Amino acid sequence: MAPFVVNKREQQQGGEKMPQPKVKLVVTGDDFGYCERRNQGIVDCFKAGGISNVSLLVNAVSAEHAADLAKRNHIPIGLHANLSEGLPVSQDLRGSTLLNKEGFFHGKMGFREVLQCGQLKMSEVEAELRAQVNRFCELVGQVPYHMDGHQHVHVLPEVREVFAQVLSDFGITYTRVPIEPGLKFGTFLPSHLRVFNAQVEKDALESIEVFHRYGIRWPDIYLGLSTMGKNMSVPNLKCALGFTLEASLEDAVNSPLIQCNDAATDSYRPVTAELMVHPGYPSQPHQGGCGEGPDDFSQSADRLHELNTLRDPFVLNYYRQRGIHLCAFKDF
């Protein structure tokens, strides 16, 4: 797939010069399928112009409901591969190293601990990833436009290689590389989040060579670690997006899109970016999740806070004023 390029001759339409976007921004609502309330909140956010893309958890209890909503509302959709929460999709993982004694995934930090101890079989990781892509195709009727990892598991050591192989085999072009410019200035984040985010970025940096080797692409800029939950505000979004607006095609994060476009000296291409978000109406107790019920993250009022911030007219006007065009991965 070629990078998105706007030729100078295409900058005019009907004799009038058309304004060109500075940034093509994918705003991705993660955890689609988690519960019907989260699903509806994500759809409402899309209809209001607050998000432009969704990422589906196919092992979540309301995945089928989410897929139907995406079809009915023409929402661009990708796969949020899950190896850390709830039940697996594959039926061949009885006694798997991916699962605890109750038959559930090990959890956000538990997955990392088992991986670090060398106790995960990558053949089982591959089997589950392939099962989730196939389940996505059953639900949605097509291969996902993009595929990322729930709780950033896709950039972890060893997993990244298997993940890239699966994307390559299914012809899935795009993924997410969670390296956020300006994250080091997010001193307002609690210390445990700063430590976790720093490790995510380290893992993501080490994934770049792997993704390059398999021909996987990703947007020039990633945003979202510093703007989750109560930390999402109009000023914080403006601050995060400011780094994107300042990015040049020379200094954006190691993007293969940029490298493919270096020779196009007579063409114009906006910087591409993805903003990861988690909007929705909060889950009710005992309703939703991936087989174990909803977690505190999904039941938090932060989900509604993100929904209301993303559809705030000040945010939407800011996009228009600064030449930020919301789009989906399929538009690159």
Coordinates of C-alpha atoms in Angstrom, one line a residue:
M1 CA 0.0 0.0 0.0
A2 CA 1.5 3.3 -1.0
P3 CA 1.7 6.2 1.4
F4 CA -1.0 8.8 1.3
V5 CA 0.2 11.6 -1.0
V6 CA -1.6 14.7 -2.2
N7 CA -0.3 15.9 -5.6
K8 CA -0.1 19.6 -6.1
R9 CA -2.3 19.4 -9.1
E10 CA -5.0 17.9 -6.8
Q11 CA -4.9 20.9 -4.4
Q12 CA -7.4 22.7 -6.6
Q13 CA -11.0 21.7 -7.2
G14 CA -13.5 23.5 -9.3
G15 CA -11.0 26.4 -9.8
E16 CA -10.7 27.0 -6.1
K17 CA -7.6 26.1 -4.0
M18 CA -8.5 23.5 -1.4
P19 CA -6.9 23.8 2.0
Q20 CA -4.7 20.9 2.7
P21 CA -4.5 19.2 6.1
K22 CA -1.3 19.5 8.1
V23 CA -2.1 16.3 10.0
K24 CA -4.2 13.2 9.1
L25 CA -5.2 12.0 12.5
V26 CA -6.7 8.6 13.3
V27 CA -8.6 8.8 16.7
T28 CA -9.0 5.1 17.7
G29 CA -11.6 4.1 20.3
D30 CA -10.1 1.0 21.9
D31 CA -11.9 -1.9 23.7
F32 CA -14.9 -1.9 21.3
G33 CA -16.9 -5.0 22.2
Y34 CA -16.2 -4.8 26.0
C35 CA -19.9 -4.3 26.9
E36 CA -23.0 -2.8 25.3
R37 CA -22.7 0.4 27.2
R38 CA -19.1 0.9 26.1
N39 CA -20.1 0.1 22.6
Q40 CA -22.9 2.6 22.5
G41 CA -20.6 5.3 23.9
I42 CA -18.0 4.7 21.3
V43 CA -20.7 4.8 18.5
D44 CA -22.0 8.1 20.0
C45 CA -18.5 9.5 20.0
F46 CA -18.0 8.5 16.4
K47 CA -21.3 10.1 15.4
A48 CA -20.3 13.3 17.1
G49 CA -17.0 13.4 15.3
G50 CA -14.8 12.7 18.3
I51 CA -13.3 9.4 17.0
S52 CA -12.7 8.2 13.5
N53 CA -11.8 4.5 14.0
V54 CA -12.3 1.6 16.5
S55 CA -10.4 -1.4 17.6
L56 CA -12.4 -4.5 18.4
L57 CA -11.8 -7.0 21.2
V58 CA -13.1 -10.2 19.6
N59 CA -13.0 -12.2 22.9
A60 CA -15.2 -9.6 24.7
V61 CA -18.8 -10.5 25.6
S62 CA -20.3 -7.8 23.4
A63 CA -18.0 -8.3 20.3
E64 CA -20.9 -9.4 18.1
H65 CA -23.0 -6.4 19.2
A66 CA -20.0 -4.1 18.4
A67 CA -19.4 -5.6 15.0
D68 CA -23.1 -5.1 14.1
L69 CA -22.9 -1.5 15.3
A70 CA -19.8 -0.9 13.2
K71 CA -21.5 -2.2 10.0
R72 CA -24.7 -0.2 10.6
N73 CA -22.8 3.0 11.3
H74 CA -20.0 2.5 8.7
I75 CA -17.3 2.7 11.3
P76 CA -13.7 1.8 10.2
I77 CA -12.6 -1.1 12.4
G78 CA -9.5 -3.0 13.3
L79 CA -8.5 -5.7 15.7
H80 CA -7.4 -5.1 19.3
A81 CA -5.5 -8.4 19.9
N82 CA -5.9 -9.6 23.4
L83 CA -3.5 -11.9 25.2
S84 CA -3.9 -10.6 28.7
E85 CA -7.5 -10.3 29.8
G86 CA -10.3 -12.9 29.9
L87 CA -10.8 -16.0 27.9
P88 CA -9.0 -17.1 24.8
V89 CA -10.7 -17.4 21.4
S90 CA -8.8 -20.6 20.4
Q91 CA -10.4 -23.8 21.4
D92 CA -7.0 -25.6 21.5
L93 CA -5.4 -24.0 24.5
R94 CA -6.4 -26.3 27.3
G95 CA -3.5 -26.2 29.8
S96 CA -1.8 -23.5 27.8
T97 CA 1.1 -21.4 29.1
L98 CA -1.1 -18.4 28.1
L99 CA -3.7 -19.3 30.8
N100 CA -3.8 -19.4 34.6
K101 CA -5.3 -22.3 36.5
E102 CA -8.8 -20.9 36.1
G103 CA -8.4 -20.9 32.4
F104 CA -8.1 -17.1 32.0
F105 CA -5.3 -15.0 30.5
H106 CA -2.7 -14.0 33.2
G107 CA -3.6 -10.2 33.2
K108 CA -1.8 -7.1 32.2
M109 CA 1.2 -7.5 34.5
G110 CA 0.9 -11.2 34.9
F111 CA 1.3 -11.8 31.2
R112 CA 4.5 -9.7 31.3
E113 CA 5.8 -11.7 34.4
V114 CA 5.2 -15.1 32.8
L115 CA 6.9 -13.9 29.6
Q116 CA 9.9 -12.5 31.4
C117 CA 10.3 -15.9 33.2
G118 CA 10.5 -17.6 29.8
Q119 CA 7.3 -19.6 30.5
L120 CA 5.2 -18.6 27.5
K121 CA 5.2 -20.8 24.4
M122 CA 5.2 -18.6 21.3
S123 CA 3.5 -21.3 19.3
E124 CA 0.5 -20.8 21.6
V125 CA 0.7 -17.0 21.2
E126 CA 0.6 -17.5 17.5
A127 CA -2.3 -19.9 17.6
E128 CA -4.4 -17.4 19.7
L129 CA -3.5 -14.4 17.5
R130 CA -4.5 -16.4 14.4
A131 CA -7.8 -17.5 16.0
Q132 CA -8.5 -13.8 16.9
V133 CA -7.9 -12.6 13.3
N134 CA -10.2 -15.4 12.0
R135 CA -12.9 -14.5 14.6
F136 CA -12.6 -10.9 13.5
C137 CA -13.2 -12.0 9.9
E138 CA -16.3 -14.0 10.9
L139 CA -17.8 -11.0 12.9
V140 CA -16.9 -8.2 10.5
G141 CA -16.7 -9.9 7.1
Q142 CA -13.3 -8.7 6.2
V143 CA -9.7 -8.7 7.3
P144 CA -8.9 -5.9 9.8
Y145 CA -7.5 -2.6 8.4
H146 CA -5.1 -2.5 11.3
M147 CA -4.2 -4.6 14.3
D148 CA -2.7 -3.6 17.6
G149 CA -2.4 -5.1 21.1
H150 CA -4.6 -4.7 24.1
Q151 CA -2.4 -3.3 26.9
H152 CA 0.4 -3.0 24.4
V153 CA 1.2 -6.7 24.5
H154 CA 2.1 -6.7 20.7
V155 CA 5.4 -4.9 21.3
L156 CA 6.7 -7.2 24.0
P157 CA 9.9 -9.2 23.4
E158 CA 9.3 -12.4 21.4
V159 CA 5.6 -11.6 21.0
R160 CA 6.4 -8.8 18.6
E161 CA 8.0 -11.3 16.1
V162 CA 5.0 -13.6 16.2
F163 CA 2.7 -10.7 16.0
A164 CA 4.4 -9.3 12.9
Q165 CA 4.4 -12.7 11.2
V166 CA 0.7 -13.0 11.7
L167 CA 0.0 -9.6 10.3
S168 CA 2.2 -10.4 7.3
D169 CA 0.5 -13.7 6.7
F170 CA -3.0 -12.1 6.7
G171 CA -2.0 -9.0 4.7
I172 CA -2.7 -6.6 7.6
T173 CA -0.7 -3.5 6.8
Y174 CA -0.9 -1.3 9.8
T175 CA -0.2 -1.5 13.5
R176 CA 0.5 0.8 16.4
V177 CA 4.0 1.8 17.7
P178 CA 3.4 3.5 21.1
I179 CA 6.2 6.0 21.2
E180 CA 4.7 9.3 22.2
P181 CA 6.7 12.5 21.6
G182 CA 6.6 14.8 24.7
L183 CA 5.7 11.9 27.1
K184 CA 8.7 12.8 29.2
F185 CA 7.1 16.1 30.0
G186 CA 4.0 14.4 31.5
T187 CA 5.1 14.9 35.0
F188 CA 1.5 15.1 36.1
L189 CA 1.2 11.3 35.6
P190 CA 1.5 9.1 38.8
S191 CA 4.9 7.4 39.2
H192 CA 3.6 3.9 38.5
L193 CA 2.2 5.0 35.1
R194 CA 5.4 6.8 34.2
V195 CA 7.3 3.6 34.9
F196 CA 4.9 1.5 32.9
N197 CA 4.8 3.9 30.0
A198 CA 8.6 4.1 29.9
Q199 CA 8.8 0.4 29.5
V200 CA 6.1 0.4 26.8
E201 CA 8.1 2.9 24.9
K202 CA 11.3 0.9 25.3
D203 CA 9.5 -2.2 24.0
A204 CA 8.0 -0.2 21.1
L205 CA 11.4 1.1 20.1
E206 CA 12.8 -2.4 20.0
S207 CA 9.8 -3.5 17.8
I208 CA 10.6 -1.1 15.0
E209 CA 13.3 -3.3 13.4
V210 CA 10.9 -6.3 13.5
F211 CA 8.0 -4.5 12.0
H212 CA 10.2 -3.0 9.3
R213 CA 11.4 -6.4 8.4
Y214 CA 7.9 -7.7 7.9
G215 CA 6.8 -4.6 5.9
I216 CA 4.4 -3.5 8.6
R217 CA 3.6 0.2 8.7
W218 CA 2.3 2.7 11.3
P219 CA 1.5 6.4 11.6
D220 CA 4.4 8.9 11.9
I221 CA 3.2 9.9 15.4
Y222 CA 1.5 8.1 18.3
L223 CA -0.4 9.8 21.1
G224 CA -2.5 8.6 24.0
L225 CA -0.3 7.5 26.9
S226 CA -0.4 11.0 28.4
T227 CA -4.1 11.7 27.8
M228 CA -5.9 8.7 29.3
G229 CA -8.8 9.0 31.7
K230 CA -8.9 12.0 33.9
N231 CA -5.7 13.2 32.2
M232 CA -7.6 13.8 29.0
S233 CA -8.5 17.5 28.9
V234 CA -8.7 20.1 26.2
P235 CA -5.3 21.7 27.3
N236 CA -3.6 18.2 27.5
L237 CA -4.9 17.2 24.1
K238 CA -3.7 20.5 22.6
C239 CA -0.3 20.0 24.2
A240 CA 0.0 16.4 22.8
L241 CA -1.2 17.4 19.4
G242 CA 1.2 20.3 19.4
F243 CA 4.1 17.9 19.1
T244 CA 2.4 16.4 16.1
L245 CA 1.9 19.8 14.4
E246 CA 5.5 20.6 15.0
A247 CA 6.8 17.3 13.6
S248 CA 8.5 17.5 10.2
L249 CA 8.8 14.6 7.8
E250 CA 12.4 14.3 8.8
D251 CA 12.0 13.9 12.6
A252 CA 8.8 11.9 13.0
V253 CA 9.3 8.6 14.7
N254 CA 11.1 6.1 12.3
S255 CA 8.1 5.8 10.1
P256 CA 8.3 3.6 7.0
L257 CA 5.6 5.8 5.5
I258 CA 8.1 8.7 5.6
Q259 CA 10.9 6.6 4.2
C260 CA 8.7 5.5 1.3
N261 CA 7.9 9.2 0.5
D262 CA 11.4 10.6 0.7
A263 CA 11.7 10.7 -3.1
A264 CA 8.4 12.5 -3.6
T265 CA 10.0 15.9 -3.5
D266 CA 7.3 17.5 -5.7
S267 CA 4.4 16.1 -3.6
Y268 CA 2.8 17.1 -0.4
R269 CA 1.8 14.7 2.4
P270 CA 0.5 15.6 5.8
V271 CA 2.0 14.1 8.9
T272 CA 0.0 11.0 10.0
A273 CA -0.8 10.3 13.6
E274 CA -2.9 8.1 15.8
L275 CA -4.5 9.1 19.1
M276 CA -5.5 6.1 21.3
V277 CA -8.6 6.8 23.4
H278 CA -11.0 4.8 25.6
P279 CA -14.4 6.5 25.6
G280 CA -17.8 5.1 26.5
Y281 CA -20.5 4.8 29.0
P282 CA -19.0 3.1 32.0
S283 CA -19.7 -0.6 32.4
Q284 CA -22.1 -1.7 35.1
P285 CA -21.0 -4.3 37.7
H286 CA -21.2 -7.9 36.4
Q287 CA -21.9 -6.7 32.8
G288 CA -19.3 -6.9 30.1
G289 CA -15.6 -7.8 30.0
C290 CA -13.9 -10.7 28.3
G291 CA -15.2 -13.6 30.4
E292 CA -14.3 -12.4 34.0
G293 CA -16.6 -9.5 34.2
P294 CA -15.8 -5.8 33.7
D295 CA -12.6 -4.4 35.3
D296 CA -12.2 -1.2 37.3
F297 CA -10.9 0.6 34.2
S298 CA -14.1 0.0 32.2
Q299 CA -16.4 0.8 35.2
S300 CA -14.6 4.1 35.9
A301 CA -16.2 7.5 35.2
D302 CA -13.1 8.2 33.3
R303 CA -14.7 6.5 30.3
L304 CA -17.5 9.1 30.2
H305 CA -15.0 11.9 30.8
E306 CA -13.1 10.8 27.7
L307 CA -16.3 10.6 25.7
N308 CA -17.4 14.1 26.7
T309 CA -13.9 15.6 26.1
L310 CA -13.5 14.1 22.7
R311 CA -16.8 15.4 21.4
D312 CA -16.3 18.8 23.1
P313 CA -16.9 21.6 20.5
F314 CA -13.6 23.3 21.6
V315 CA -11.7 20.1 20.6
L316 CA -13.5 19.7 17.3
N317 CA -13.0 23.4 16.4
Y318 CA -9.3 23.1 17.3
Y319 CA -8.9 20.3 14.7
R320 CA -10.5 22.5 12.1
Q321 CA -8.5 25.6 13.0
R322 CA -5.1 23.7 13.0
G323 CA -5.6 21.7 9.8
I324 CA -6.1 18.4 11.6
H325 CA -8.2 16.0 9.5
L326 CA -9.7 13.0 11.2
C327 CA -9.5 9.8 9.2
A328 CA -9.0 6.0 9.4
F329 CA -6.1 3.7 8.6
K330 CA -7.8 2.8 5.4
D331 CA -7.4 6.4 4.3
F332 CA -3.6 6.4 4.4

